Tab-separated table of C-alpha atoms in Angstrom:
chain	number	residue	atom	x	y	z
A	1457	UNK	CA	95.034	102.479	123.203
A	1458	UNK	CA	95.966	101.811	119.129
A	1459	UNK	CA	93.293	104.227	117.046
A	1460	UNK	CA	93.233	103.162	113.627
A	1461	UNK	CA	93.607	106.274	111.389
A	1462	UNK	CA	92.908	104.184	107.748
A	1463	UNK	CA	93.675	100.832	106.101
A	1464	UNK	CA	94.875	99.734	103.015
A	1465	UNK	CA	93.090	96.712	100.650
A	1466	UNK	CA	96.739	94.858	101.727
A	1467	UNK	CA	96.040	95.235	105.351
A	1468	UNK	CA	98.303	97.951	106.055
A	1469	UNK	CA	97.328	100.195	108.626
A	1470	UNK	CA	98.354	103.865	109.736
A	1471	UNK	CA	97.722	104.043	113.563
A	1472	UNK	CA	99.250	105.982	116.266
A	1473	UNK	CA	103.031	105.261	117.457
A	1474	UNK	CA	103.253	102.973	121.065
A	1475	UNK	CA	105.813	102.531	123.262
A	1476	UNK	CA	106.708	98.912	121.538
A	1477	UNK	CA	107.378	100.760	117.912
A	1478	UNK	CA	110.379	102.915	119.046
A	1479	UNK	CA	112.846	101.104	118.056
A	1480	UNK	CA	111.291	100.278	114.774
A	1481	UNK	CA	110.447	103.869	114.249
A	1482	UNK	CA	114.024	104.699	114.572
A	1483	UNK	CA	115.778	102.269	112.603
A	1484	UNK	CA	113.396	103.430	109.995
A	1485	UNK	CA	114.270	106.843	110.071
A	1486	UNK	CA	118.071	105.921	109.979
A	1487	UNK	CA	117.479	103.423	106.900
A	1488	UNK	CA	115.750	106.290	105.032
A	1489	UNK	CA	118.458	109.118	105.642
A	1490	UNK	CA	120.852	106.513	104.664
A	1491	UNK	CA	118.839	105.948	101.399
A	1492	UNK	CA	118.755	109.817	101.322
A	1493	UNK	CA	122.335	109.698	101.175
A	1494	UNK	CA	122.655	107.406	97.951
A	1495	UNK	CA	120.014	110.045	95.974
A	1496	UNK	CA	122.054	112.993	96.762
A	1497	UNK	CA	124.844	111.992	95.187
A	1498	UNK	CA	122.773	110.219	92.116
A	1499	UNK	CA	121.742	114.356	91.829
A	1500	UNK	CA	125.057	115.380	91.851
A	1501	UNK	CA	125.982	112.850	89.366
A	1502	UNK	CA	123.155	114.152	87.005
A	1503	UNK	CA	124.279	117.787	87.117
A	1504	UNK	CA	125.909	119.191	84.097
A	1505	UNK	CA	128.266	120.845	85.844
A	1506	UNK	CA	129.113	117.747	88.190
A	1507	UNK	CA	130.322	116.325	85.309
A	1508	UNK	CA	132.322	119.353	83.911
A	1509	UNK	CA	133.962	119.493	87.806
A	1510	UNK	CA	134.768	115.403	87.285
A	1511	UNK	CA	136.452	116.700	83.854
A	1512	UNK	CA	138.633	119.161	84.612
A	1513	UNK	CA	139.937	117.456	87.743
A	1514	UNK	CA	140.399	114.256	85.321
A	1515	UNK	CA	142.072	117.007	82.766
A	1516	UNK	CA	144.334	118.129	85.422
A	1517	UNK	CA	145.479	114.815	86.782
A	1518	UNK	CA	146.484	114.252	83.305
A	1519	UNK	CA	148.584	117.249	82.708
A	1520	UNK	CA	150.452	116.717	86.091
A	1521	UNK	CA	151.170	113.313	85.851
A	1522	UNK	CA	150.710	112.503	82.051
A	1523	UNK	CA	148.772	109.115	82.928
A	1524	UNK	CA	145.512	108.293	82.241
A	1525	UNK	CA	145.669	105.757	84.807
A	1526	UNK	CA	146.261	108.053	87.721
A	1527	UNK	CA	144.111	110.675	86.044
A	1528	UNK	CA	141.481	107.947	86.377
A	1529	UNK	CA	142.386	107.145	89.700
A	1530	UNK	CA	142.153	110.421	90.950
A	1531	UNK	CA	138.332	111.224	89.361
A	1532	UNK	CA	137.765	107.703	90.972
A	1533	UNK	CA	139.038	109.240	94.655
A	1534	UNK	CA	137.366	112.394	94.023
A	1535	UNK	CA	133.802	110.648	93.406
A	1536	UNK	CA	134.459	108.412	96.323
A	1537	UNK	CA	135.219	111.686	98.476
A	1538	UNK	CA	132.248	113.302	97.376
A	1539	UNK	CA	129.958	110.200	98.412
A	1540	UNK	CA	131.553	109.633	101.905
A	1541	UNK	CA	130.769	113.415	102.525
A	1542	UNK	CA	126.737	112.966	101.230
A	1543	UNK	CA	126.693	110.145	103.444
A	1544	UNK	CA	128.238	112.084	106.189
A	1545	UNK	CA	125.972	114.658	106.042
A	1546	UNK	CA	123.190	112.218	106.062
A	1547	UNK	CA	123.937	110.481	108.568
A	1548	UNK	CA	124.067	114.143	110.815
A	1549	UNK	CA	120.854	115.200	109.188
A	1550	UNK	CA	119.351	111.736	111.043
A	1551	UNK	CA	121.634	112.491	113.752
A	1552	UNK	CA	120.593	115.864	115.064
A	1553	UNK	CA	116.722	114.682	114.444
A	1554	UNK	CA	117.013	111.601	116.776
A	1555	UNK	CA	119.039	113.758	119.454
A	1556	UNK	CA	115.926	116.194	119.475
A	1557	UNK	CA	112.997	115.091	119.546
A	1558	UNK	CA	112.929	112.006	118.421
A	1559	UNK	CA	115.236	110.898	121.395
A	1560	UNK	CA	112.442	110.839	123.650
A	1561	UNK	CA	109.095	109.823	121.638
A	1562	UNK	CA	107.594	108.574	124.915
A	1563	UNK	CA	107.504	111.918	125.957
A	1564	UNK	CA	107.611	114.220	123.004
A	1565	UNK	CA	104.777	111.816	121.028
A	1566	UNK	CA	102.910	109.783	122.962
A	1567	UNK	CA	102.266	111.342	125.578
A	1568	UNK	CA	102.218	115.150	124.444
A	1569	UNK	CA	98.754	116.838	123.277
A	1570	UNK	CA	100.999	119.354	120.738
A	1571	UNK	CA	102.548	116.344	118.514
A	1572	UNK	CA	101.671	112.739	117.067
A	1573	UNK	CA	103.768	110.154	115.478
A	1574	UNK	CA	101.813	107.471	113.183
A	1575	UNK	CA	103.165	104.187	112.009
A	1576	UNK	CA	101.870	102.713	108.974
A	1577	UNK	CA	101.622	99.154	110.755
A	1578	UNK	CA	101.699	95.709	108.337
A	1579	UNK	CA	99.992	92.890	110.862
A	1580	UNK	CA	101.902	94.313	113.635
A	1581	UNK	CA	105.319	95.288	111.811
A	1582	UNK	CA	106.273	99.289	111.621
A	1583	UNK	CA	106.980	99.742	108.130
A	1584	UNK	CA	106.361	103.663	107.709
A	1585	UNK	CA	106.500	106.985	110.006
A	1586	UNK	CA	105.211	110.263	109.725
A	1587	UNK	CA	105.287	113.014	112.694
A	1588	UNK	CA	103.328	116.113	112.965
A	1589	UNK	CA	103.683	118.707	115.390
A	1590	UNK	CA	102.042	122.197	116.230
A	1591	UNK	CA	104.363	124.730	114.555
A	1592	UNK	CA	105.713	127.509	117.294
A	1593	UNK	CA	105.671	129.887	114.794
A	1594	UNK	CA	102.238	130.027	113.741
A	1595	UNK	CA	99.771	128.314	116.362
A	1596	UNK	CA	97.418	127.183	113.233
A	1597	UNK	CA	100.013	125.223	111.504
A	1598	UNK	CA	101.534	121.592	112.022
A	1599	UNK	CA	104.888	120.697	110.972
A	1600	UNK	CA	104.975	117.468	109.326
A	1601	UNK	CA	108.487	115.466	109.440
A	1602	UNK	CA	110.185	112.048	109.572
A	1603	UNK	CA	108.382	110.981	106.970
A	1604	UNK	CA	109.981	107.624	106.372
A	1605	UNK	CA	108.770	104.239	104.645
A	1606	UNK	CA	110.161	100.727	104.847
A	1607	UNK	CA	112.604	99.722	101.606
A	1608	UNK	CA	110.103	96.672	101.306
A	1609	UNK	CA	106.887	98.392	101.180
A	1610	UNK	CA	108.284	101.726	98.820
A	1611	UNK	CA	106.034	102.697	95.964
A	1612	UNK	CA	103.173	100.929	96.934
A	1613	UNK	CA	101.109	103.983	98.750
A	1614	UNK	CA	102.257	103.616	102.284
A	1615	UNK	CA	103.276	107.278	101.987
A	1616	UNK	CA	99.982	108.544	101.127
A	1617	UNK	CA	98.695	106.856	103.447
A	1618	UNK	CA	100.932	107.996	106.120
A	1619	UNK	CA	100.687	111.872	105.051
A	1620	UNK	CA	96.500	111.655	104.581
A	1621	UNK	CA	96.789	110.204	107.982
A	1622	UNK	CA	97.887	113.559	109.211
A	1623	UNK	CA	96.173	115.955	106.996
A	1624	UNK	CA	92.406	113.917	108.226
A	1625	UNK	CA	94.418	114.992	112.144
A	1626	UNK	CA	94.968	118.280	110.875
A	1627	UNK	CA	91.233	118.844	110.243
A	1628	UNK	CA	90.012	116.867	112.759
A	1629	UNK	CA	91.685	119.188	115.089
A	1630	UNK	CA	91.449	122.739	113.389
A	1631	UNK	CA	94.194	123.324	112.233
A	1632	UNK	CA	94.272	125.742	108.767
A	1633	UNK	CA	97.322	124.624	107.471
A	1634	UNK	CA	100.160	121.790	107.117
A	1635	UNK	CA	103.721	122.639	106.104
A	1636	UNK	CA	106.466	119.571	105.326
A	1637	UNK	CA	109.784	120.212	103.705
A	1638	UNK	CA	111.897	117.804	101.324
A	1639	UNK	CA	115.049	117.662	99.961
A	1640	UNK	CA	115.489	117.667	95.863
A	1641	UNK	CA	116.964	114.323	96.004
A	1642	UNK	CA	113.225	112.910	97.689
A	1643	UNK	CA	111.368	112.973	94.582
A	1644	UNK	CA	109.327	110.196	96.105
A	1645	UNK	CA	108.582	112.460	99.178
A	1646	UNK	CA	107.720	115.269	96.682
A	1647	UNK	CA	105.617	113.226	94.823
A	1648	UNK	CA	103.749	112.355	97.548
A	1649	UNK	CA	103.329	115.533	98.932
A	1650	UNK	CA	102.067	116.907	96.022
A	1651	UNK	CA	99.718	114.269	95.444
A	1652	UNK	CA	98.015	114.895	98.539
A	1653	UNK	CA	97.536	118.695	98.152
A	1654	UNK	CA	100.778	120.200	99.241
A	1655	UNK	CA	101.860	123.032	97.097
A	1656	UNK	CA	105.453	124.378	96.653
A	1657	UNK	CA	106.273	127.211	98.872
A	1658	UNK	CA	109.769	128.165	98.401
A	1659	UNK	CA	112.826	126.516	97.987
A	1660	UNK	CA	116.336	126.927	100.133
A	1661	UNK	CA	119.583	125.887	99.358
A	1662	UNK	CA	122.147	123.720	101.305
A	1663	UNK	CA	125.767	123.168	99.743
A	1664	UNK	CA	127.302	119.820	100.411
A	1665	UNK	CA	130.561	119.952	98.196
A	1666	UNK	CA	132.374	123.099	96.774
A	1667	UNK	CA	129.872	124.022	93.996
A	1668	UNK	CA	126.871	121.379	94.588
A	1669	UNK	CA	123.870	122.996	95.739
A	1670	UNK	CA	121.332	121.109	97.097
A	1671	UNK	CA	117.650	122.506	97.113
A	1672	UNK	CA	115.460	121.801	99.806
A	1673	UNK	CA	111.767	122.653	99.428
A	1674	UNK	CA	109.436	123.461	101.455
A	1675	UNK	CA	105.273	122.622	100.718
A	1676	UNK	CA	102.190	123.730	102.393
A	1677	UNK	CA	98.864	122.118	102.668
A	1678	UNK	CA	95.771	124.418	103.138
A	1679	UNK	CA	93.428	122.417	105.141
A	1680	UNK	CA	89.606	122.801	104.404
A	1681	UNK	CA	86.994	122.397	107.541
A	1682	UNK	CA	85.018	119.378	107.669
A	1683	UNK	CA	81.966	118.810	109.614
């Protein structure tokens, strides 16, 4: 049975995942990792010292060959490099997710009593997930992940939506506290986040090429009781 969590005034809905969303669920999730992928590198392109590592390869190309064309070339091939590998590593991040629990949401989801997926749900189309999930760590906690929202229907408050879906669970349920983590390239994800209550916690790094850092951080939400 659907349970209608809240609407929107454009008829979206955030409901609870069924058996006939899977597949839209997933392909969801993939599309947004892939997405991921392309704002990874726009941070890497951003970074001061991206640019400096872009300049001395171009400066060495140059002194080996004494071309600018194949000094060019090579910065070209390096940036191209460097994208394939964010991509890569994307595309593993979504991987590994889908090969754990989100390989069986029949049974992990829907039917477990210690997790819930919700689909923001436009007249019967899946255009947004968010999962939540009791954290094994700290019995009083959920862990809120796949947060993912249809290209389509981005920047129009599906994400909110989707995240105060699971905070309202949260309290419904007793729980004291929400925790969700984001990469720095998700600014939209942290912007949500934060908009809903979620504080910064700490922040941990992950390199993807030789002297790119990548910070992922890591947000709590304290829940308040409600009667």
């Amino acid at each position: 049975m659907s349970m209608k969590y809240m609407s929107s005034d454009a008829g979206i809905k955030v409901r609870l995942c069924e058996r006939r969303d899977i597949r839209a669920v997933l392909k969801i999730f993939r599309d947004g990792c892939i997405d991921n992928s392309h704002d990874i590198f726009r941070v890497f392109l951003q970074r001061k010292s991206a640019r400096l590592y872009i300049s001395i390869i171009a400066f060495i190309g140059w002194v080996f060959f004494r071309s600018f064309a194949i000094a060019g070339s090579i910065v070209v091939t390096t940036i191209a490099i460097m994208y394939v590998v964010s991509y890569i590593k994307s595309a593993a991040i979504a991987k590994n997710r889908i090969q754990s629990d989100l390989k069986d949401i029949k049974r992990n989801y829907i039917e477990s009593k210690r997790a819930e997926l919700f689909v923001a749900d436009d007249d019967g189309e899946v255009v947004g997930t968010v999962t939540i999930s009791a954290m094994v760590t700290d019995p009083n906690a959920l862990l809120l992940q796949t947060l993912s929202v249809g290209r389509m229907y981005r920047h129009i408050g599906v994400g909110t939506m989707l995240v105060n879906a699971a905070i309202h669970h949260g309290r419904r349920n007793g729980y004291e506290k929400i925790q969700a983590t984001a990469m720095e390239s998700q600014i939209a994800a942290q912007r949500t986040l934060e908009g809903c209550g979620f504080n910064l916690k700490k922040r941990t790094q992950i390199t993807f090429f030789p002297y790119f850092r990548l910070f992922t951080k890591v947000y709590v939400c304290h829940l308040q009781k409600t009667d």
